[in-house]
Short mmCIF file of C-alpha atoms in Angstrom, two decimals:
data_model
loop_
_atom_site.label_atom_id
_atom_site.label_comp_id
_atom_site.label_asym_id
_atom_site.label_seq_id
_atom_site.Cartn_x
_atom_site.Cartn_y
_atom_site.Cartn_z
CA UNK A 1 9.98 -9.12 3.30
CA UNK A 2 9.35 -12.15 5.47
CA UNK A 3 8.76 -15.20 3.32
CA UNK A 4 8.31 -18.36 5.37
CA UNK A 5 5.57 -20.84 6.26
CA UNK A 6 2.99 -19.69 8.80
CA UNK A 7 4.10 -22.35 11.29
CA UNK A 8 7.65 -20.95 11.20
CA UNK A 9 6.73 -17.28 11.64
CA UNK A 10 7.87 -15.77 14.94
CA UNK A 11 6.35 -12.89 16.86
CA UNK A 12 9.34 -10.88 15.67
CA UNK A 13 8.41 -11.63 12.04
CA UNK A 14 4.84 -10.45 12.61
CA UNK A 15 6.06 -7.35 14.44
CA UNK A 16 8.45 -6.52 11.60
CA UNK A 17 5.75 -6.76 8.94
CA UNK A 18 3.12 -4.80 10.86
CA UNK A 19 5.65 -2.21 12.08
CA UNK A 20 6.73 -1.56 8.50
CA UNK A 21 3.42 -1.81 6.65
CA UNK A 22 0.90 -0.52 9.19
CA UNK A 23 2.50 1.26 12.15
CA UNK A 24 5.07 3.06 9.97
CA UNK A 25 2.40 4.68 7.77
CA UNK A 26 0.31 5.46 10.87
CA UNK A 27 3.23 7.33 12.47
CA UNK A 28 4.02 9.18 9.24
CA UNK A 29 0.40 10.22 8.65
CA UNK A 30 0.00 11.36 12.27
CA UNK A 31 3.18 13.41 12.03
CA UNK A 32 2.21 15.06 8.74
CA UNK A 33 -1.47 15.57 9.49
CA UNK A 34 -1.10 19.22 10.58
CA UNK A 35 0.63 20.01 7.27
CA UNK A 36 -2.01 18.23 5.19
CA UNK A 37 -5.10 19.86 6.66
CA UNK A 38 -6.57 22.53 4.38
CA UNK A 39 -8.96 25.37 5.12
CA UNK A 40 -10.81 24.56 1.91
CA UNK A 41 -11.38 21.32 0.08
CA UNK A 42 -9.50 22.37 -3.06
CA UNK A 43 -6.79 21.59 -3.79
CA UNK A 44 -6.97 18.46 -1.72
CA UNK A 45 -4.03 17.00 0.07
CA UNK A 46 -3.52 13.38 -0.94
CA UNK A 47 -2.25 10.49 1.15
CA UNK A 48 -1.32 7.48 -0.97
CA UNK A 49 -0.62 4.29 0.92
CA UNK A 50 1.38 1.66 -0.92
CA UNK A 51 -0.22 -1.72 -0.50
CA UNK A 52 0.14 -4.92 -2.47
CA UNK A 53 -2.06 -7.18 -4.52
CA UNK A 54 -1.34 -9.71 -1.77
CA UNK A 55 -3.36 -7.53 0.59
CA UNK A 56 -6.44 -7.27 -1.63
CA UNK A 57 -9.33 -9.61 -0.98
CA UNK A 58 -10.00 -11.93 -3.88
CA UNK A 59 -6.50 -11.71 -5.36
CA UNK A 60 -4.13 -14.64 -5.64
CA UNK A 61 -2.23 -15.35 -2.42
CA UNK A 62 1.14 -17.02 -2.14
CA UNK A 63 2.47 -19.50 0.38
CA UNK A 64 4.91 -18.02 2.85
CA UNK A 65 3.58 -14.47 2.62
CA UNK A 66 0.84 -14.49 5.29
CA UNK A 67 2.50 -11.87 7.52
CA UNK A 68 3.32 -9.63 4.56
CA UNK A 69 -0.05 -9.96 2.83
CA UNK A 70 -2.14 -9.56 5.98
CA UNK A 71 -0.22 -6.41 6.94
CA UNK A 72 -0.88 -4.97 3.49
CA UNK A 73 -4.57 -5.88 3.90
CA UNK A 74 -4.63 -3.96 7.18
CA UNK A 75 -3.18 -0.95 5.37
CA UNK A 76 -6.01 -1.16 2.81
CA UNK A 77 -8.64 -1.06 5.55
CA UNK A 78 -6.84 1.80 7.30
CA UNK A 79 -6.93 3.70 4.00
CA UNK A 80 -10.70 3.35 3.76
CA UNK A 81 -11.19 4.42 7.38
CA UNK A 82 -8.96 7.48 7.11
CA UNK A 83 -10.57 8.62 3.86
CA UNK A 84 -13.88 8.94 5.64
CA UNK A 85 -12.40 10.57 8.72
CA UNK A 86 -10.20 13.03 6.83
CA UNK A 87 -12.69 14.02 4.11
CA UNK A 88 -13.95 17.06 6.08
CA UNK A 89 -10.31 18.17 6.42
CA UNK A 90 -9.81 18.28 2.65
CA UNK A 91 -7.56 15.22 2.63
CA UNK A 92 -8.06 12.38 0.15
CA UNK A 93 -6.70 8.98 1.15
CA UNK A 94 -6.19 6.16 -1.33
CA UNK A 95 -4.04 3.06 -1.62
CA UNK A 96 -2.32 1.55 -4.60
CA UNK A 97 -2.20 -2.24 -4.42
CA UNK A 98 0.90 -2.84 -6.47
CA UNK A 99 1.41 -6.06 -8.39
CA UNK A 100 4.69 -7.42 -9.69
CA UNK A 101 7.42 -4.84 -10.20
CA UNK A 102 11.01 -5.79 -11.01
CA UNK A 103 12.67 -5.04 -7.66
CA UNK A 104 15.01 -6.82 -5.29
CA UNK A 105 12.07 -7.63 -3.02
CA UNK A 106 10.10 -9.17 -5.90
CA UNK A 107 13.08 -11.31 -6.93
CA UNK A 108 13.44 -12.48 -3.32
CA UNK A 109 9.76 -13.39 -3.01
CA UNK A 110 9.43 -15.00 -6.45
CA UNK A 111 12.78 -16.42 -7.58
CA UNK A 112 12.81 -17.20 -11.26
CA UNK A 113 9.74 -15.11 -12.12
CA UNK A 114 9.91 -12.07 -14.37
CA UNK A 115 7.91 -9.12 -13.08
CA UNK A 116 5.30 -7.64 -15.40
CA UNK A 117 6.45 -4.04 -14.85
CA UNK A 118 9.75 -2.27 -14.37
CA UNK A 119 10.31 0.16 -11.51
CA UNK A 120 10.49 3.28 -13.72
CA UNK A 121 7.11 2.59 -15.32
CA UNK A 122 5.51 2.04 -11.92
CA UNK A 123 7.13 5.19 -10.53
CA UNK A 124 5.67 7.26 -13.40
CA UNK A 125 2.21 5.83 -12.76
CA UNK A 126 2.48 6.48 -9.04
CA UNK A 127 3.66 10.08 -9.50
CA UNK A 128 0.73 10.81 -11.81
CA UNK A 129 -1.74 9.22 -9.39
CA UNK A 130 -0.36 11.13 -6.43
CA UNK A 131 -0.93 14.43 -8.25
CA UNK A 132 -4.17 13.67 -10.09
CA UNK A 133 -5.87 10.88 -8.14
CA UNK A 134 -7.87 13.01 -5.69
CA UNK A 135 -9.93 14.44 -8.55
CA UNK A 136 -11.59 11.05 -9.04
CA UNK A 137 -10.76 8.85 -6.05
CA UNK A 138 -11.07 8.89 -2.27
CA UNK A 139 -11.10 5.91 0.05
CA UNK A 140 -10.22 3.53 -2.75
CA UNK A 141 -7.80 0.65 -2.98
CA UNK A 142 -6.79 0.49 -6.61
CA UNK A 143 -5.22 -2.69 -7.97
CA UNK A 144 -2.22 -1.82 -10.14
CA UNK A 145 -1.34 -5.12 -11.71
CA UNK A 146 -1.47 -6.91 -15.01
CA UNK A 147 -0.14 -10.29 -13.91
CA UNK A 148 -0.04 -12.98 -11.22
CA UNK A 149 2.31 -12.61 -9.42
#
């Protein structure tokens, strides 16, 4: 996580955020694509990108997180694009825009705040969505948050 004012962000900071949050998922999806393609549409393969509430338009934004949040926003748009492109291949693509979860990264970004959800609860939700989400969702960015931050 890069947490610093926009004027202090370096090209290296931007590269780190976009390499991790956009180019990493792109490389992973490209590498796995042959394994995800199905002859039929059922059962669907399911790509779930992990975004952040910081990357969702209309959500609260926080000072110092412009590189992080904008990279997560790019991942949301990529999700929508790939859902359309991969639909004929039997692949659903969704993103979960995760809110505050009690992790080391959250504590670093928001010192003194208590996250609304613990990691185990979020992991259970994510596992269920990965398995069952394609039945109802494709090309969606779902906010998973009950607090700000």
